[in-house]
Amino acid sequence: MEKDSVIIFSGGMDSTTLLYDFRERIALALSFDYGSRHNAKELAFAKWHCQQLGIPHIIIPLEFMQKYFMSSLLIGGEEIPEGHYADENMKSTVVPFRNGIMLAIAAGMAESRGLKNVMMANHGGDHAIYPDCRPEFVDAMSAAISAGTYEGLKILAPYTNITKTDIAIRGKQLGIDYAKTWSCYKGGEKHCGKCGTCVERREALAAAGITDTTEYE
């Protein structure tokens, strides 16, 4: 299969699954250092997985986001809330238009390299909290990228309408070791086990029948 895609790759469960799922099509993995509390943990795993698969990997610094944007996810922001993604307080973890910014950069990288698609690993569980993960955003951004590039690039977001459990099941089929992924928003030495993304991780692994070897505090 032709390697025709750039992937936005954080090193978390979802994008790691997408990386392995579509590795035959992925010509380049892009990670972004935007000043989140957990960037360092994620990026180390992102680099490791790309090395395992022989996929070129570039980390792009976006310091301005941490400097000028407001979000509890960013270093210097308010404390990361605990609870489930469905809880109202999780909205503080939104980094305004983060995916829009990253997709725009990835589109420029893709066109520069003669590639046709930008891949992202948003999923159904993100929709309630994160506007830039919803189907209408993906469709609109894909249309904008297509209109704004000579070759009519597209966004490929195959997990948009499935759950994190579905993603974990796919990862199990692919033989992914999720212990080599990072989820926790707090970015400590171990996963906190209590923030929204830790709760979602635990639930998805359990529902998929995967033994959770994540080290929690």
Tab-separated table of C-alpha atoms in Angstrom, residues 26-193:
chain	number	residue	atom	x	y	z
A	26	ILE	CA	1.845	6.362	7.245
A	27	ALA	CA	4.848	8.141	5.750
A	28	LEU	CA	5.434	10.540	8.658
A	29	ALA	CA	4.376	10.905	12.295
A	30	LEU	CA	4.109	14.398	13.763
A	31	SER	CA	4.119	15.084	17.488
A	32	PHE	CA	3.683	18.510	19.050
A	33	ASP	CA	5.352	19.891	22.157
A	34	TYR	CA	2.793	22.500	23.168
A	35	GLY	CA	3.541	22.806	26.868
A	36	SER	CA	1.093	20.317	28.329
A	37	ARG	CA	1.880	18.758	31.699
A	38	HIS	CA	2.128	15.325	30.119
A	39	ASN	CA	3.970	16.184	26.884
A	40	ALA	CA	7.307	14.771	28.068
A	41	LYS	CA	5.753	11.423	29.018
A	42	GLU	CA	3.768	11.145	25.783
A	43	LEU	CA	6.582	12.204	23.470
A	44	ALA	CA	8.983	9.580	24.825
A	45	PHE	CA	6.493	6.836	23.961
A	46	ALA	CA	5.727	8.427	20.582
A	47	LYS	CA	9.412	8.319	19.682
A	48	TRP	CA	9.698	4.696	20.858
A	49	HIS	CA	6.767	3.413	18.783
A	50	CYS	CA	7.943	5.177	15.649
A	51	GLN	CA	11.368	3.594	16.077
A	52	GLN	CA	9.754	0.159	16.438
A	53	LEU	CA	7.836	0.595	13.174
A	54	GLY	CA	10.521	2.466	11.249
A	55	ILE	CA	8.240	5.474	10.714
A	56	PRO	CA	9.946	8.885	10.456
A	57	HIS	CA	9.001	11.048	13.443
A	58	ILE	CA	9.210	14.810	13.892
A	59	ILE	CA	8.447	16.765	17.073
A	60	ILE	CA	7.285	20.325	16.394
A	61	PRO	CA	7.506	22.878	19.240
A	62	LEU	CA	4.467	25.093	19.805
A	63	GLU	CA	5.596	27.122	22.818
A	64	PHE	CA	3.126	29.899	22.097
A	65	MET	CA	0.202	27.703	23.147
A	66	GLN	CA	1.483	27.231	26.682
A	67	LYS	CA	2.452	30.902	26.851
A	68	TYR	CA	-0.779	32.470	25.617
A	69	PHE	CA	-3.607	29.893	25.858
A	70	MET	CA	-5.680	29.111	28.941
A	71	SER	CA	-6.198	25.469	29.928
A	72	SER	CA	-5.637	23.322	33.007
A	73	LEU	CA	-3.842	20.887	30.675
A	74	LEU	CA	-0.985	23.343	30.198
A	75	ILE	CA	1.961	23.891	32.526
A	76	GLY	CA	1.101	26.801	34.804
A	77	GLY	CA	-2.649	26.320	34.398
A	78	GLU	CA	-5.121	25.570	37.163
A	79	GLU	CA	-5.165	22.139	38.764
A	80	ILE	CA	-6.244	19.179	36.624
A	81	PRO	CA	-9.759	18.132	37.683
A	82	GLU	CA	-10.564	14.583	38.734
A	83	GLY	CA	-13.617	12.644	37.647
A	84	HIS	CA	-15.174	11.336	34.447
A	85	TYR	CA	-15.111	13.002	31.038
A	86	ALA	CA	-18.858	13.492	31.272
A	87	ASP	CA	-18.385	15.813	34.258
A	88	GLU	CA	-18.715	19.548	33.631
A	89	ASN	CA	-15.392	20.335	35.352
A	90	MET	CA	-13.462	18.434	32.644
A	91	LYS	CA	-14.040	21.351	30.274
A	92	SER	CA	-11.079	23.099	31.899
A	93	THR	CA	-8.811	20.592	30.099
A	94	VAL	CA	-9.775	21.936	26.670
A	95	VAL	CA	-6.827	23.560	24.898
A	96	PRO	CA	-8.599	26.045	22.603
A	97	PHE	CA	-8.574	24.909	18.958
A	98	ARG	CA	-5.593	22.625	19.594
A	99	ASN	CA	-6.563	20.100	16.919
A	100	GLY	CA	-7.282	22.846	14.404
A	101	ILE	CA	-3.778	24.248	14.856
A	102	MET	CA	-2.123	20.826	14.669
A	103	LEU	CA	-4.150	19.733	11.647
A	104	ALA	CA	-3.227	22.930	9.786
A	105	ILE	CA	0.472	22.347	10.423
A	106	ALA	CA	0.177	18.667	9.489
A	107	ALA	CA	-1.579	19.632	6.245
A	108	GLY	CA	1.314	21.944	5.359
A	109	MET	CA	3.799	19.175	6.121
A	110	ALA	CA	1.806	16.678	4.054
A	111	GLU	CA	1.562	18.947	1.021
A	112	SER	CA	5.257	19.798	1.292
A	113	ARG	CA	6.052	16.090	1.039
A	114	GLY	CA	3.576	15.176	-1.668
A	115	LEU	CA	1.271	13.243	0.682
A	116	LYS	CA	-2.516	13.105	0.417
A	117	ASN	CA	-3.961	12.686	3.911
A	118	VAL	CA	-3.690	13.843	7.496
A	119	MET	CA	-4.716	11.254	10.088
A	120	MET	CA	-6.045	11.958	13.586
A	121	ALA	CA	-7.278	9.618	16.336
A	122	ASN	CA	-10.237	11.461	17.840
A	123	HIS	CA	-13.030	9.142	19.007
A	124	GLY	CA	-16.646	9.161	20.120
A	125	GLY	CA	-15.843	9.635	23.812
A	126	ASP	CA	-14.181	12.980	23.066
A	127	HIS	CA	-17.284	14.599	21.575
A	128	ALA	CA	-18.980	15.803	24.748
A	129	ILE	CA	-16.021	17.854	25.988
A	130	TYR	CA	-13.795	18.661	23.027
A	131	PRO	CA	-15.361	20.683	20.168
A	132	ASP	CA	-12.368	20.048	17.902
A	133	CYS	CA	-12.924	16.282	18.067
A	134	ARG	CA	-16.543	16.266	16.890
A	135	PRO	CA	-17.622	14.945	13.471
A	136	GLU	CA	-18.825	18.360	12.283
A	137	PHE	CA	-15.407	19.873	13.089
A	138	VAL	CA	-13.542	17.069	11.313
A	139	ASP	CA	-15.760	17.418	8.223
A	140	ALA	CA	-15.400	21.202	8.130
A	141	MET	CA	-11.643	21.139	8.706
A	142	SER	CA	-11.195	18.456	6.065
A	143	ALA	CA	-13.144	20.599	3.583
A	144	ALA	CA	-10.991	23.634	4.447
A	145	ILE	CA	-7.751	21.666	4.039
A	146	SER	CA	-8.979	20.249	0.735
A	147	ALA	CA	-9.917	23.724	-0.518
A	148	GLY	CA	-6.632	25.202	0.654
A	149	THR	CA	-4.234	22.692	-0.957
A	150	TYR	CA	-3.450	22.078	-4.625
A	151	GLU	CA	-3.873	18.326	-4.314
A	152	GLY	CA	-7.062	18.494	-2.222
A	153	LEU	CA	-5.693	16.889	0.936
A	154	LYS	CA	-8.156	15.221	3.304
A	155	ILE	CA	-8.409	14.381	6.981
A	156	LEU	CA	-8.757	10.685	7.746
A	157	ALA	CA	-10.306	10.183	11.179
A	158	PRO	CA	-11.480	6.550	11.213
A	159	TYR	CA	-12.200	6.425	14.958
A	160	THR	CA	-14.516	9.458	15.038
A	161	ASN	CA	-17.685	7.468	15.709
A	162	ILE	CA	-16.368	4.579	17.809
A	163	THR	CA	-15.578	4.349	21.526
A	164	LYS	CA	-12.269	4.093	23.344
A	165	THR	CA	-13.234	0.523	24.215
A	166	ASP	CA	-13.550	-0.211	20.491
A	167	ILE	CA	-10.091	1.286	20.007
A	168	ALA	CA	-8.668	-0.853	22.832
A	169	ILE	CA	-10.213	-3.969	21.273
A	170	ARG	CA	-8.534	-3.088	17.972
A	171	GLY	CA	-5.259	-2.527	19.805
A	172	LYS	CA	-5.570	-5.947	21.419
A	173	GLN	CA	-5.976	-7.495	17.954
A	174	LEU	CA	-2.865	-5.612	16.809
A	175	GLY	CA	-0.859	-6.778	19.834
A	176	ILE	CA	-0.163	-3.281	21.170
A	177	ASP	CA	1.408	-3.022	24.625
A	178	TYR	CA	-0.570	-0.167	26.136
A	179	ALA	CA	1.843	0.018	29.065
A	180	LYS	CA	4.037	1.829	26.535
A	181	THR	CA	1.496	4.639	26.102
A	182	TRP	CA	0.698	7.622	28.289
A	183	SER	CA	-2.731	9.023	29.180
A	184	CYS	CA	-2.610	10.906	32.487
A	185	TYR	CA	-3.093	14.661	32.178
A	186	LYS	CA	-1.196	15.356	35.406
A	187	GLY	CA	2.088	14.129	33.965
A	188	GLY	CA	3.550	12.751	37.192
A	189	GLU	CA	5.918	9.814	37.513
A	190	LYS	CA	2.936	7.442	37.378
A	191	HIS	CA	-0.634	7.721	36.104
A	192	CYS	CA	-2.814	9.356	38.773
A	193	GLY	CA	-5.732	7.009	38.055
